[in-house]
Coordinates of C-alpha atoms in Angstrom, one line a residue:
M1 CA 9.2 26.2 29.1
G2 CA 5.6 26.1 30.5
G3 CA 4.1 24.7 33.6
H4 CA 5.4 21.6 35.3
G5 CA 2.3 21.0 37.5
S6 CA 0.7 18.2 35.5
D7 CA 1.8 15.4 33.2
H8 CA 1.8 16.0 29.5
L9 CA 0.4 13.2 27.3
Y10 CA 1.1 13.1 23.5
R11 CA -1.1 11.1 21.1
A12 CA -0.2 9.7 17.8
T13 CA -2.5 7.5 15.6
L14 CA -1.6 5.4 12.6
A15 CA -3.3 3.0 10.2
W16 CA -2.0 0.5 7.8
D17 CA -4.0 -1.9 5.6
G18 CA -2.9 -4.9 3.6
S19 CA -5.2 -4.4 0.7
D20 CA -2.1 -3.9 -1.6
G21 CA -0.4 -6.9 -0.1
S22 CA -0.5 -8.5 3.3
T23 CA 2.3 -10.1 5.3
G24 CA 1.0 -13.5 4.3
G25 CA 3.0 -13.2 1.1
G26 CA 6.3 -12.8 3.0
Y27 CA 8.8 -10.0 3.6
T28 CA 8.7 -8.7 0.0
A29 CA 4.9 -8.8 -0.5
Y30 CA 3.5 -6.2 1.8
T31 CA 3.4 -2.4 1.5
R32 CA 5.2 -0.3 4.1
D33 CA 3.0 2.7 3.4
H34 CA 0.8 3.9 6.2
E35 CA -1.0 7.1 7.4
A36 CA -0.3 8.8 10.7
A37 CA -1.8 11.7 12.6
V38 CA -1.1 13.6 15.8
P39 CA -4.4 14.6 17.2
P40 CA -5.7 17.2 17.8
A41 CA -3.9 18.4 14.6
T42 CA -6.3 17.6 11.8
E43 CA -4.0 16.8 8.9
P44 CA -2.7 13.2 8.6
F45 CA 0.6 12.6 6.9
A46 CA 2.0 9.8 4.7
L47 CA 4.7 7.5 6.0
S48 CA 6.7 4.5 4.8
A49 CA 9.9 2.7 5.6
D50 CA 13.3 3.8 4.5
P51 CA 13.9 2.7 0.9
H52 CA 16.7 0.4 2.2
F53 CA 13.9 -1.5 4.0
R54 CA 11.6 -1.7 0.9
G55 CA 9.9 1.6 1.7
D56 CA 8.7 4.5 -0.5
A57 CA 11.3 7.2 -0.8
T58 CA 8.7 9.8 -1.5
R59 CA 7.2 9.4 2.0
A60 CA 8.8 10.3 5.3
N61 CA 10.1 7.5 7.5
P62 CA 10.3 7.0 11.2
E63 CA 14.1 7.6 11.3
Q64 CA 13.6 11.0 9.5
L65 CA 10.9 11.9 12.0
L66 CA 13.2 11.2 14.9
V67 CA 15.9 13.5 13.4
L68 CA 13.2 16.1 12.7
A69 CA 11.8 15.9 16.3
A70 CA 15.3 16.6 17.7
S71 CA 15.8 19.5 15.3
S72 CA 12.4 21.0 16.0
C73 CA 12.8 20.7 19.7
Q74 CA 16.2 22.4 19.6
L75 CA 14.7 25.3 17.6
L76 CA 11.8 25.8 20.1
S77 CA 14.2 25.5 23.1
F78 CA 16.6 28.0 21.5
L79 CA 13.9 30.5 20.7
H80 CA 12.7 30.3 24.3
V81 CA 16.2 30.9 25.8
A82 CA 17.0 33.6 23.2
A83 CA 13.8 35.5 24.0
T84 CA 14.5 35.3 27.7
A85 CA 18.0 36.6 27.1
R86 CA 16.7 39.4 24.8
L87 CA 18.6 38.0 21.8
D88 CA 16.6 39.1 18.7
V89 CA 16.5 36.1 16.4
L90 CA 15.3 36.9 12.9
D91 CA 15.8 33.5 11.2
Y92 CA 16.7 30.0 12.2
T93 CA 17.4 27.1 9.8
D94 CA 18.8 23.6 10.4
D95 CA 20.2 21.0 8.1
A96 CA 20.2 18.0 10.5
E97 CA 21.1 14.4 9.9
G98 CA 21.0 11.1 11.8
L99 CA 23.5 8.3 11.4
M100 CA 22.5 4.7 11.7
P101 CA 25.6 2.5 11.2
A102 CA 25.0 -0.7 9.3
D103 CA 27.1 -2.7 11.8
S104 CA 25.3 -1.3 14.9
R105 CA 23.5 -4.0 16.9
P106 CA 20.7 -3.5 17.7
M107 CA 20.2 -1.2 14.7
R108 CA 19.8 2.3 16.0
I109 CA 20.5 5.9 15.2
T110 CA 23.7 6.5 17.1
R111 CA 24.2 10.2 16.4
I112 CA 22.1 13.1 15.4
T113 CA 24.0 16.2 14.1
L114 CA 22.1 19.5 14.2
R115 CA 23.5 22.4 12.2
P116 CA 21.4 25.5 13.2
R117 CA 22.2 28.7 11.3
V118 CA 20.8 31.6 13.3
L119 CA 20.4 35.2 12.0
V120 CA 20.2 37.8 14.7
A121 CA 19.3 41.5 14.5
A122 CA 22.0 44.1 13.7
D123 CA 23.9 45.3 16.8
S124 CA 23.1 42.0 18.7
D125 CA 25.5 40.9 21.4
V126 CA 26.4 37.3 20.3
S127 CA 28.9 36.8 23.1
R128 CA 26.5 34.3 24.8
F129 CA 25.4 32.6 21.6
E130 CA 27.2 29.3 22.2
E131 CA 26.1 29.3 25.9
L132 CA 22.4 29.9 24.9
M133 CA 22.6 27.2 22.3
H134 CA 23.9 24.8 24.9
E135 CA 21.3 25.9 27.4
A136 CA 18.6 25.2 24.8
H137 CA 20.1 21.7 24.2
E138 CA 20.1 21.0 27.9
S139 CA 16.4 21.9 28.2
C140 CA 15.3 20.1 25.0
F141 CA 12.7 17.5 25.9
I142 CA 13.4 15.3 22.9
A143 CA 17.2 15.3 23.4
N144 CA 16.6 14.5 27.1
S145 CA 14.5 11.5 26.0
L146 CA 17.1 9.9 23.8
T147 CA 20.3 7.9 24.4
T148 CA 21.5 8.9 21.0
E149 CA 24.5 11.3 20.9
I150 CA 23.3 14.7 19.7
V151 CA 26.0 16.9 18.2
L152 CA 25.5 20.7 17.8
E153 CA 27.3 22.6 15.1
P154 CA 25.7 26.0 15.3
T155 CA 26.7 29.2 13.4
V156 CA 25.4 32.7 14.0
E157 CA 25.2 35.6 11.6
I158 CA 24.4 39.2 12.4
A159 CA 22.1 41.0 10.0
P160 CA 23.5 44.0 8.3
K161 CA 22.3 47.4 9.5
E162 CA 19.7 48.8 7.2
Q163 CA 21.1 51.1 4.6
T164 CA 19.8 54.7 4.8
A165 CA 19.5 57.0 1.8

């Protein structure tokens, strides 16, 4: 997936301010809300903590972003290997989740489960589907960066042939 000749550097910026309550008032006093951006993308996005840690449930939290990063990377890796293998992918969705056990010390996400549902063109040969999904996982930069167990539960569907009049 791309050249390997030079290092790749990824930037992220964030900003928090205590105008709605600083840490001086203790654990319950400060806001968890903050703004983040990933330049050169121009749109910032709103983040908070998980509601269990006094965050705002209407904002994304870092744990969700970690699960999303693993899911997005698997998608991009799979599209790459599918295109190389000439498998015509029409649609790909995932309903991923990360598990952070309450008794895990230190607290960490111990497992991310990805559930990609892939729709391929009519007459597709799906005999290598599982192999391609595994190949994509092996080349996923995010999965390779984590010690978290990543479980794949993929399903493939073949699109119906177009009905002719």
